[in-house]
Amino acid sequence: MKPSQIVEGLWSVGAVDWDRRLFDSLIPLPDGTSYNSYLVRGTEKTALFDAVDPSRTDILLENLKDVPSLDYVVAHHAEQDHSGSLPAVLEKYPAAKLVCSPKAKGILVDHLGLPEERIVVAADGETLSLGGKTLEFVHTPWVHWPETMCTHLREDGVLLSCDFFGSHFAQSGLFVEDERAIYPAAKRYFAEIMMPFRAAIRKNMDRLKALDIRIIAPSHGPVYGRPAFILDAYRDWISETPKNSVLIAHVSMHGSTGRMVARLISALAERGVDVQAFNVSAVDLGKMAAALIDAATIVLASPAVHVGLHPNAASAAFLVNALRPKARFAALVGSYGWGHKMAEQAVGLLPNLKVEVLPPLFVKGMPREADLRAVDELAETIARKHREAGLA
Ligand code: FEO
């Protein structure tokens, strides 16, 4: 994408990656992504904010071809999708200083071998004037690394937020065009990398309240011309109150566990409980992560494989545990041939969850009518727990 002006003196100069389908060898990118880099020209000095993924270095440098000099390169975040092309940028602009948070300095040196003598650390709240453009550096740790920070452009009311408020969403335009399309992309992005850090993000959101923010320009996805859209969404997602919703992560081999899951979905729906069910043998992990934001109960459903959980169920449990969702309850259902240790294994995989584990429900062989009635009772228990917690 060619450079585009956001407001007078602020340009988007990064790259859109329409084709990328996987991030961190883990996160699906159904809508591609972008690595947004911003150029700010004051009357006296010029600064670049964040670079791009190394695979798109040529695009960034092409977009900077008419920029003869940079005084500062601000690195909000040391992860390589924003920092990977910093060495090329610093080589092109040998007089530029690299500005980052104190924590970022060591990480950038370790990960990219950047020369320490070119790095200037910015304290929380420190300001820097480019001439008519005042930069205020706001430390926002743990969105989603410890060194992350944002920059507030005071005169323009623009927050350059890097990963904070981002979305993996490729589009040709600069600003959010359809909030309904961006919402699920931003939600899954939050779930995938921000959800474990809700407490830190709450503090950072409080910090931002004092700032005049008219535009939010993140480093992934489109720019928010109506910041309330994404700020309100984040306030909902970082809340510790889940919704009247159950996430079922399930896998079946010969249909026994599958029958129990089908019955559970119906029984929960009959009781007015929202159900988000994911077959973890062919799952969009981003979609499942997004559903974890709202789930009050997480159900893991698995057949026994070598007396333990099906490996795909174990993998899903491992991911759920890593994302530390706000769920209040967990339930285990499944089937086995002759014996199993699935309950002990599942509980052992979920130490980060602060949940009440409901009595597990495992059947030997194909579920019979009594087993399916037990599934109904589990649904009733879940619905009642949600009511008692004030969620329904
Ligand atoms: Fe977009 Fe944490 O990097």
Short mmCIF file of C-alpha atoms and ligand atoms in Angstrom, two decimals:
data_model
loop_
_atom_site.label_atom_id
_atom_site.label_comp_id
_atom_site.label_asym_id
_atom_site.label_seq_id
_atom_site.Cartn_x
_atom_site.Cartn_y
_atom_site.Cartn_z
CA MET A 1 0.00 0.00 0.00
CA LYS A 2 1.26 3.47 -0.82
CA PRO A 3 1.66 6.08 1.95
CA SER A 4 -1.68 7.51 3.06
CA GLN A 5 -2.24 10.60 5.15
CA ILE A 6 -4.29 10.17 8.33
CA VAL A 7 -4.17 13.76 9.53
CA GLU A 8 -1.88 16.61 8.53
CA GLY A 9 1.69 15.44 9.06
CA LEU A 10 0.80 11.83 10.00
CA TRP A 11 1.19 9.15 7.35
CA SER A 12 0.62 5.42 7.24
CA VAL A 13 3.66 3.90 5.50
CA GLY A 14 3.44 0.21 6.43
CA ALA A 15 2.44 -2.90 4.52
CA VAL A 16 -0.72 -4.93 4.06
CA ASP A 17 -0.20 -8.70 4.04
CA TRP A 18 -3.19 -10.12 2.20
CA ASP A 19 -1.85 -13.65 1.97
CA ARG A 20 -0.58 -14.50 5.43
CA ARG A 21 -2.68 -17.27 6.90
CA LEU A 22 -0.83 -18.17 10.09
CA PHE A 23 0.88 -16.18 12.82
CA ASP A 24 3.35 -17.60 15.31
CA SER A 25 2.88 -20.95 13.52
CA LEU A 26 -0.35 -21.11 15.53
CA ILE A 27 -2.89 -18.32 15.01
CA PRO A 28 -5.06 -18.52 11.89
CA LEU A 29 -5.37 -15.28 9.92
CA PRO A 30 -8.53 -15.74 7.84
CA ASP A 31 -8.48 -12.06 6.83
CA GLY A 32 -4.72 -11.60 6.38
CA THR A 33 -3.12 -8.78 8.38
CA SER A 34 -1.16 -5.58 8.09
CA TYR A 35 2.00 -4.26 9.69
CA ASN A 36 1.25 -0.58 10.13
CA SER A 37 4.10 1.86 10.37
CA TYR A 38 3.49 5.57 10.82
CA LEU A 39 5.50 8.61 9.83
CA VAL A 40 5.09 11.89 11.72
CA ARG A 41 6.55 15.09 10.32
CA GLY A 42 6.89 18.07 12.64
CA THR A 43 8.18 21.45 11.59
CA GLU A 44 11.62 20.51 12.90
CA LYS A 45 11.94 16.76 13.09
CA THR A 46 10.59 13.56 11.63
CA ALA A 47 9.87 10.27 13.35
CA LEU A 48 8.89 6.79 12.24
CA PHE A 49 6.73 4.69 14.55
CA ASP A 50 7.34 0.97 14.35
CA ALA A 51 8.66 -0.90 11.35
CA VAL A 52 7.14 -3.95 9.65
CA ASP A 53 7.53 -7.69 9.45
CA PRO A 54 10.87 -8.61 7.84
CA SER A 55 9.00 -10.16 4.91
CA ARG A 56 7.70 -6.69 4.00
CA THR A 57 10.85 -4.61 4.55
CA ASP A 58 11.02 -3.74 0.85
CA ILE A 59 7.53 -2.19 0.98
CA LEU A 60 8.38 -0.04 4.00
CA LEU A 61 11.60 1.18 2.41
CA GLU A 62 9.78 1.92 -0.85
CA ASN A 63 7.20 3.96 1.11
CA LEU A 64 10.04 5.89 2.73
CA LYS A 65 11.87 6.62 -0.52
CA ASP A 66 10.92 10.31 -0.42
CA VAL A 67 11.88 10.69 3.24
CA PRO A 68 15.50 11.89 3.16
CA SER A 69 16.13 11.72 6.89
CA LEU A 70 14.65 10.47 10.13
CA ASP A 71 15.48 11.88 13.54
CA TYR A 72 13.75 9.17 15.52
CA VAL A 73 12.49 5.65 15.05
CA VAL A 74 10.09 4.75 17.84
CA ALA A 75 9.75 1.05 18.63
CA HIS A 76 6.57 0.55 20.64
CA HIS A 77 7.07 -3.19 20.83
CA ALA A 78 10.00 -5.53 20.25
CA GLU A 79 8.14 -8.40 18.60
CA GLN A 80 9.52 -9.07 15.17
CA ASP A 81 6.40 -8.31 13.15
CA HIS A 82 7.04 -4.66 14.06
CA SER A 83 10.74 -4.67 14.82
CA GLY A 84 12.07 -7.15 12.28
CA SER A 85 12.89 -4.51 9.69
CA LEU A 86 14.35 -2.01 12.18
CA PRO A 87 17.93 -2.97 11.28
CA ALA A 88 17.24 -2.08 7.64
CA VAL A 89 15.59 1.22 8.67
CA LEU A 90 18.46 2.16 10.96
CA GLU A 91 20.94 1.32 8.23
CA LYS A 92 19.08 3.56 5.76
CA TYR A 93 18.93 6.41 8.31
CA PRO A 94 22.26 6.36 10.15
CA ALA A 95 21.52 9.57 12.09
CA ALA A 96 18.22 8.31 13.50
CA LYS A 97 17.95 7.45 17.20
CA LEU A 98 15.83 4.50 18.22
CA VAL A 99 13.35 5.40 20.99
CA CYS A 100 11.76 2.69 23.12
CA SER A 101 10.76 1.83 26.66
CA PRO A 102 13.58 0.86 29.05
CA LYS A 103 12.43 -2.77 29.00
CA ALA A 104 12.36 -2.83 25.21
CA LYS A 105 16.00 -1.83 24.93
CA GLY A 106 17.40 -5.12 26.15
CA ILE A 107 14.85 -7.15 24.22
CA LEU A 108 15.61 -5.34 20.97
CA VAL A 109 19.34 -5.85 21.48
CA ASP A 110 18.83 -9.53 22.27
CA HIS A 111 16.44 -10.26 19.43
CA LEU A 112 17.80 -8.06 16.68
CA GLY A 113 21.34 -7.18 17.69
CA LEU A 114 20.57 -3.45 17.49
CA PRO A 115 23.47 -1.17 18.49
CA GLU A 116 22.90 -0.02 22.07
CA GLU A 117 24.48 3.36 21.44
CA ARG A 118 21.68 4.29 19.06
CA ILE A 119 18.93 3.51 21.54
CA VAL A 120 17.34 6.23 23.69
CA VAL A 121 14.89 5.09 26.34
CA ALA A 122 11.68 7.02 26.94
CA ALA A 123 10.27 7.23 30.45
CA ASP A 124 6.56 6.80 31.06
CA GLY A 125 4.88 10.14 30.35
CA GLU A 126 7.99 11.66 28.77
CA THR A 127 7.36 14.06 25.91
CA LEU A 128 9.32 14.87 22.81
CA SER A 129 8.54 17.68 20.39
CA LEU A 130 8.99 17.35 16.65
CA GLY A 131 7.90 20.97 16.18
CA GLY A 132 4.14 21.42 16.37
CA LYS A 133 3.83 17.69 17.07
CA THR A 134 4.22 16.70 20.71
CA LEU A 135 4.80 13.03 21.35
CA GLU A 136 3.83 11.68 24.76
CA PHE A 137 5.12 8.19 25.45
CA VAL A 138 2.72 6.11 27.52
CA HIS A 139 4.02 2.87 28.95
CA THR A 140 1.38 0.17 28.54
CA PRO A 141 3.09 -2.98 29.79
CA TRP A 142 1.72 -6.40 28.98
CA VAL A 143 -0.23 -5.63 25.85
CA HIS A 144 1.07 -8.21 25.31
CA TRP A 145 4.80 -8.18 26.15
CA PRO A 146 6.34 -6.49 29.18
CA GLU A 147 7.96 -3.67 27.19
CA THR A 148 4.97 -2.41 25.20
CA MET A 149 4.17 1.30 25.01
CA CYS A 150 2.02 3.70 22.99
CA THR A 151 2.53 7.25 21.75
CA HIS A 152 -0.07 9.99 22.05
CA LEU A 153 0.15 12.75 19.48
CA ARG A 154 -1.17 15.57 21.61
CA GLU A 155 -2.12 18.19 19.05
CA ASP A 156 -3.88 15.68 16.81
CA GLY A 157 -5.51 13.52 19.48
CA VAL A 158 -4.08 10.38 17.87
CA LEU A 159 -3.02 7.32 19.83
CA LEU A 160 -0.42 5.17 18.07
CA SER A 161 -1.15 1.97 19.95
CA CYS A 162 0.85 -0.78 18.20
CA ASP A 163 -0.67 -4.19 19.13
CA PHE A 164 -3.10 -2.59 21.60
CA PHE A 165 -6.55 -2.44 19.90
CA GLY A 166 -5.19 -4.14 16.78
CA SER A 167 -6.84 -6.62 14.47
CA HIS A 168 -5.51 -9.03 11.91
CA PHE A 169 -7.48 -7.62 9.01
CA ALA A 170 -6.18 -6.73 5.57
CA GLN A 171 -8.04 -4.02 3.68
CA SER A 172 -7.15 -1.48 1.04
CA GLY A 173 -8.59 1.51 2.91
CA LEU A 174 -6.99 3.19 5.89
CA PHE A 175 -9.89 3.61 8.32
CA VAL A 176 -12.43 1.13 9.66
CA GLU A 177 -15.10 0.97 7.00
CA ASP A 178 -17.48 -1.53 8.57
CA GLU A 179 -17.35 -1.90 12.35
CA ARG A 180 -19.37 -5.14 12.14
CA ALA A 181 -16.59 -6.70 10.05
CA ILE A 182 -13.78 -5.48 12.28
CA TYR A 183 -15.45 -6.48 15.55
CA PRO A 184 -14.89 -10.26 15.20
CA ALA A 185 -11.36 -9.73 13.89
CA ALA A 186 -10.46 -7.47 16.82
CA LYS A 187 -12.17 -9.83 19.28
CA ARG A 188 -10.27 -12.89 18.15
CA TYR A 189 -7.05 -10.83 18.15
CA PHE A 190 -7.73 -9.78 21.76
CA ALA A 191 -8.48 -13.38 22.71
CA GLU A 192 -5.37 -14.78 21.08
CA ILE A 193 -2.78 -12.49 22.63
CA MET A 194 -4.34 -10.07 25.14
CA MET A 195 -6.80 -12.15 27.15
CA PRO A 196 -4.26 -13.53 29.66
CA PHE A 197 -3.30 -9.94 30.57
CA ARG A 198 -6.76 -8.54 31.36
CA ALA A 199 -5.68 -7.04 34.69
CA ALA A 200 -2.77 -5.16 33.11
CA ILE A 201 -4.96 -4.02 30.26
CA ARG A 202 -7.54 -2.66 32.70
CA LYS A 203 -4.82 -0.51 34.27
CA ASN A 204 -3.63 0.65 30.87
CA MET A 205 -7.18 1.50 29.82
CA ASP A 206 -7.48 3.63 32.97
CA ARG A 207 -4.30 5.46 31.99
CA LEU A 208 -5.72 6.27 28.58
CA LYS A 209 -8.81 7.93 30.07
CA ALA A 210 -6.80 11.08 30.74
CA LEU A 211 -5.81 11.46 27.08
CA ASP A 212 -7.66 13.26 24.31
CA ILE A 213 -8.08 10.40 21.84
CA ARG A 214 -9.88 11.15 18.60
CA ILE A 215 -8.18 8.52 16.45
CA ILE A 216 -6.56 5.20 17.36
CA ALA A 217 -3.97 3.98 14.90
CA PRO A 218 -2.85 0.44 15.79
CA SER A 219 -0.09 -1.51 14.08
CA HIS A 220 -2.39 -4.24 12.78
CA GLY A 221 -5.62 -3.65 10.92
CA PRO A 222 -7.47 -0.45 10.09
CA VAL A 223 -7.37 2.87 11.92
CA TYR A 224 -10.27 3.72 14.23
CA GLY A 225 -11.88 7.04 13.35
CA ARG A 226 -14.42 6.36 16.11
CA PRO A 227 -12.30 5.20 19.05
CA ALA A 228 -15.36 4.55 21.24
CA PHE A 229 -16.09 1.49 19.09
CA ILE A 230 -12.92 -0.36 20.09
CA LEU A 231 -12.62 1.16 23.59
CA ASP A 232 -16.14 -0.02 24.46
CA ALA A 233 -15.40 -3.47 23.03
CA TYR A 234 -12.24 -3.75 25.13
CA ARG A 235 -14.11 -2.68 28.28
CA ASP A 236 -16.47 -5.60 27.69
CA TRP A 237 -13.70 -8.10 26.92
CA ILE A 238 -11.52 -7.21 29.92
CA SER A 239 -14.44 -7.47 32.33
CA GLU A 240 -14.26 -10.41 34.74
CA THR A 241 -17.97 -11.15 34.31
CA PRO A 242 -18.62 -13.85 31.73
CA LYS A 243 -21.86 -14.25 29.81
CA ASN A 244 -24.52 -16.96 30.00
CA SER A 245 -22.47 -18.95 27.52
CA VAL A 246 -20.88 -22.41 27.38
CA LEU A 247 -17.90 -23.30 25.26
CA ILE A 248 -17.69 -26.97 24.34
CA ALA A 249 -14.34 -28.20 23.01
CA HIS A 250 -15.06 -31.68 21.74
CA VAL A 251 -13.72 -34.57 19.72
CA SER A 252 -15.21 -37.99 19.05
CA MET A 253 -13.79 -41.11 17.41
CA HIS A 254 -16.66 -43.56 17.05
CA GLY A 255 -19.62 -41.37 17.95
CA SER A 256 -20.13 -41.98 21.69
CA THR A 257 -18.72 -38.66 22.85
CA GLY A 258 -20.34 -37.03 19.82
CA ARG A 259 -23.81 -38.20 20.96
CA MET A 260 -23.23 -36.78 24.41
CA VAL A 261 -22.10 -33.47 22.97
CA ALA A 262 -25.13 -33.26 20.66
CA ARG A 263 -27.44 -33.92 23.61
CA LEU A 264 -25.62 -31.38 25.76
CA ILE A 265 -25.89 -28.68 23.09
CA SER A 266 -29.66 -29.27 22.80
CA ALA A 267 -30.19 -29.44 26.53
CA LEU A 268 -28.30 -26.22 27.16
CA ALA A 269 -30.08 -24.42 24.34
CA GLU A 270 -33.45 -25.55 25.75
CA ARG A 271 -32.45 -23.91 29.01
CA GLY A 272 -31.60 -20.61 27.36
CA VAL A 273 -27.84 -21.00 27.56
CA ASP A 274 -25.75 -19.85 24.60
CA VAL A 275 -23.51 -22.64 23.27
CA GLN A 276 -20.32 -22.29 21.25
CA ALA A 277 -19.17 -25.77 20.21
CA PHE A 278 -15.86 -26.52 18.50
CA ASN A 279 -14.69 -29.83 17.11
CA VAL A 280 -11.07 -29.56 18.11
CA SER A 281 -9.91 -31.95 15.40
CA ALA A 282 -10.61 -29.26 12.78
CA VAL A 283 -10.88 -26.04 14.71
CA ASP A 284 -10.28 -22.39 13.93
CA LEU A 285 -8.30 -21.62 17.08
CA GLY A 286 -8.96 -17.90 16.77
CA LYS A 287 -12.71 -18.43 16.71
CA MET A 288 -12.54 -20.75 19.69
CA ALA A 289 -10.33 -18.28 21.57
CA ALA A 290 -12.84 -15.49 20.90
CA ALA A 291 -15.64 -17.63 22.32
CA LEU A 292 -13.55 -18.12 25.47
CA ILE A 293 -13.86 -14.39 26.20
CA ASP A 294 -17.55 -14.80 27.01
CA ALA A 295 -17.84 -18.39 28.27
CA ALA A 296 -18.93 -18.89 31.87
CA THR A 297 -18.50 -22.65 31.55
CA ILE A 298 -15.96 -24.62 29.56
CA VAL A 299 -16.78 -28.21 28.69
CA LEU A 300 -14.05 -30.55 27.50
CA ALA A 301 -15.47 -33.62 25.74
CA SER A 302 -13.16 -36.44 24.76
CA PRO A 303 -12.99 -40.16 24.16
CA ALA A 304 -10.22 -42.07 25.90
CA VAL A 305 -7.07 -42.71 23.89
CA HIS A 306 -4.61 -44.99 25.63
CA VAL A 307 -6.58 -44.27 28.85
CA GLY A 308 -5.99 -40.52 28.51
CA LEU A 309 -7.59 -37.61 26.69
CA HIS A 310 -7.68 -37.62 22.92
CA PRO A 311 -4.51 -35.66 21.98
CA ASN A 312 -6.60 -33.00 20.22
CA ALA A 313 -8.67 -32.49 23.38
CA ALA A 314 -5.47 -32.29 25.43
CA SER A 315 -4.08 -29.72 23.01
CA ALA A 316 -7.27 -27.65 23.30
CA ALA A 317 -7.07 -27.82 27.10
CA PHE A 318 -3.46 -26.67 26.97
CA LEU A 319 -4.44 -23.65 24.87
CA VAL A 320 -7.42 -22.81 27.09
CA ASN A 321 -5.15 -22.91 30.12
CA ALA A 322 -2.61 -20.61 28.46
CA LEU A 323 -5.28 -18.04 27.58
CA ARG A 324 -6.56 -17.85 31.20
CA PRO A 325 -10.20 -17.16 30.36
CA LYS A 326 -12.62 -15.74 32.94
CA ALA A 327 -14.82 -18.86 33.03
CA ARG A 328 -16.28 -19.79 36.41
CA PHE A 329 -17.08 -23.49 35.81
CA ALA A 330 -15.59 -26.45 33.94
CA ALA A 331 -17.12 -29.78 33.05
CA LEU A 332 -15.65 -32.95 31.61
CA VAL A 333 -17.60 -35.43 29.54
CA GLY A 334 -16.60 -38.33 27.34
CA SER A 335 -16.50 -42.01 26.72
CA TYR A 336 -14.10 -44.89 27.16
CA GLY A 337 -13.70 -48.52 26.21
CA TRP A 338 -12.48 -50.20 29.39
CA GLY A 339 -10.84 -47.61 31.67
CA HIS A 340 -9.33 -44.14 31.68
CA LYS A 341 -7.72 -41.34 33.66
CA MET A 342 -9.14 -38.43 31.69
CA ALA A 343 -10.48 -36.43 34.63
CA GLU A 344 -7.14 -36.31 36.45
CA GLN A 345 -5.34 -35.50 33.22
CA ALA A 346 -7.77 -32.72 32.23
CA VAL A 347 -7.68 -31.06 35.65
CA GLY A 348 -3.89 -31.24 35.56
CA LEU A 349 -3.88 -29.42 32.23
CA LEU A 350 -5.97 -26.51 33.53
CA PRO A 351 -4.13 -25.14 36.59
CA ASN A 352 -4.54 -21.50 35.51
CA LEU A 353 -8.32 -21.64 35.49
CA LYS A 354 -10.12 -20.38 38.57
CA VAL A 355 -13.11 -22.63 38.05
CA GLU A 356 -15.38 -24.92 39.96
CA VAL A 357 -14.99 -28.31 38.29
CA LEU A 358 -18.39 -29.99 38.03
CA PRO A 359 -18.63 -33.77 38.59
CA PRO A 360 -17.27 -35.45 35.43
CA LEU A 361 -19.54 -37.52 33.23
CA PHE A 362 -17.87 -40.38 31.41
CA VAL A 363 -19.70 -43.35 29.91
CA LYS A 364 -18.42 -46.79 28.99
CA GLY A 365 -19.15 -47.46 25.34
CA MET A 366 -22.14 -45.95 23.59
CA PRO A 367 -24.29 -43.71 25.81
CA ARG A 368 -27.63 -45.22 26.74
CA GLU A 369 -30.80 -43.36 27.62
CA ALA A 370 -29.80 -43.10 31.29
CA ASP A 371 -26.47 -41.61 30.26
CA LEU A 372 -28.20 -39.05 28.06
CA ARG A 373 -30.50 -38.13 30.94
CA ALA A 374 -27.34 -37.56 32.96
CA VAL A 375 -26.21 -35.19 30.22
CA ASP A 376 -29.52 -33.34 30.62
CA GLU A 377 -28.84 -33.10 34.35
CA LEU A 378 -25.41 -31.66 33.63
CA ALA A 379 -27.04 -29.04 31.41
CA GLU A 380 -29.50 -28.26 34.20
CA THR A 381 -26.64 -27.91 36.69
CA ILE A 382 -24.75 -25.55 34.37
CA ALA A 383 -27.87 -23.43 33.74
CA ARG A 384 -28.54 -23.27 37.48
CA LYS A 385 -24.93 -22.31 38.26
CA HIS A 386 -25.14 -19.52 35.72
CA ARG A 387 -28.41 -18.26 37.26
CA GLU A 388 -26.97 -18.40 40.76
CA ALA A 389 -23.94 -16.42 39.54
CA GLY A 390 -26.27 -13.75 38.19
CA LEU A 391 -25.32 -14.46 34.59
CA ALA A 392 -28.77 -15.43 33.33
FE1 FEO B 1 2.07 -7.46 16.43
FE2 FEO B 1 3.08 -8.52 19.44
O1 FEO B 1 3.28 -8.11 17.67
#
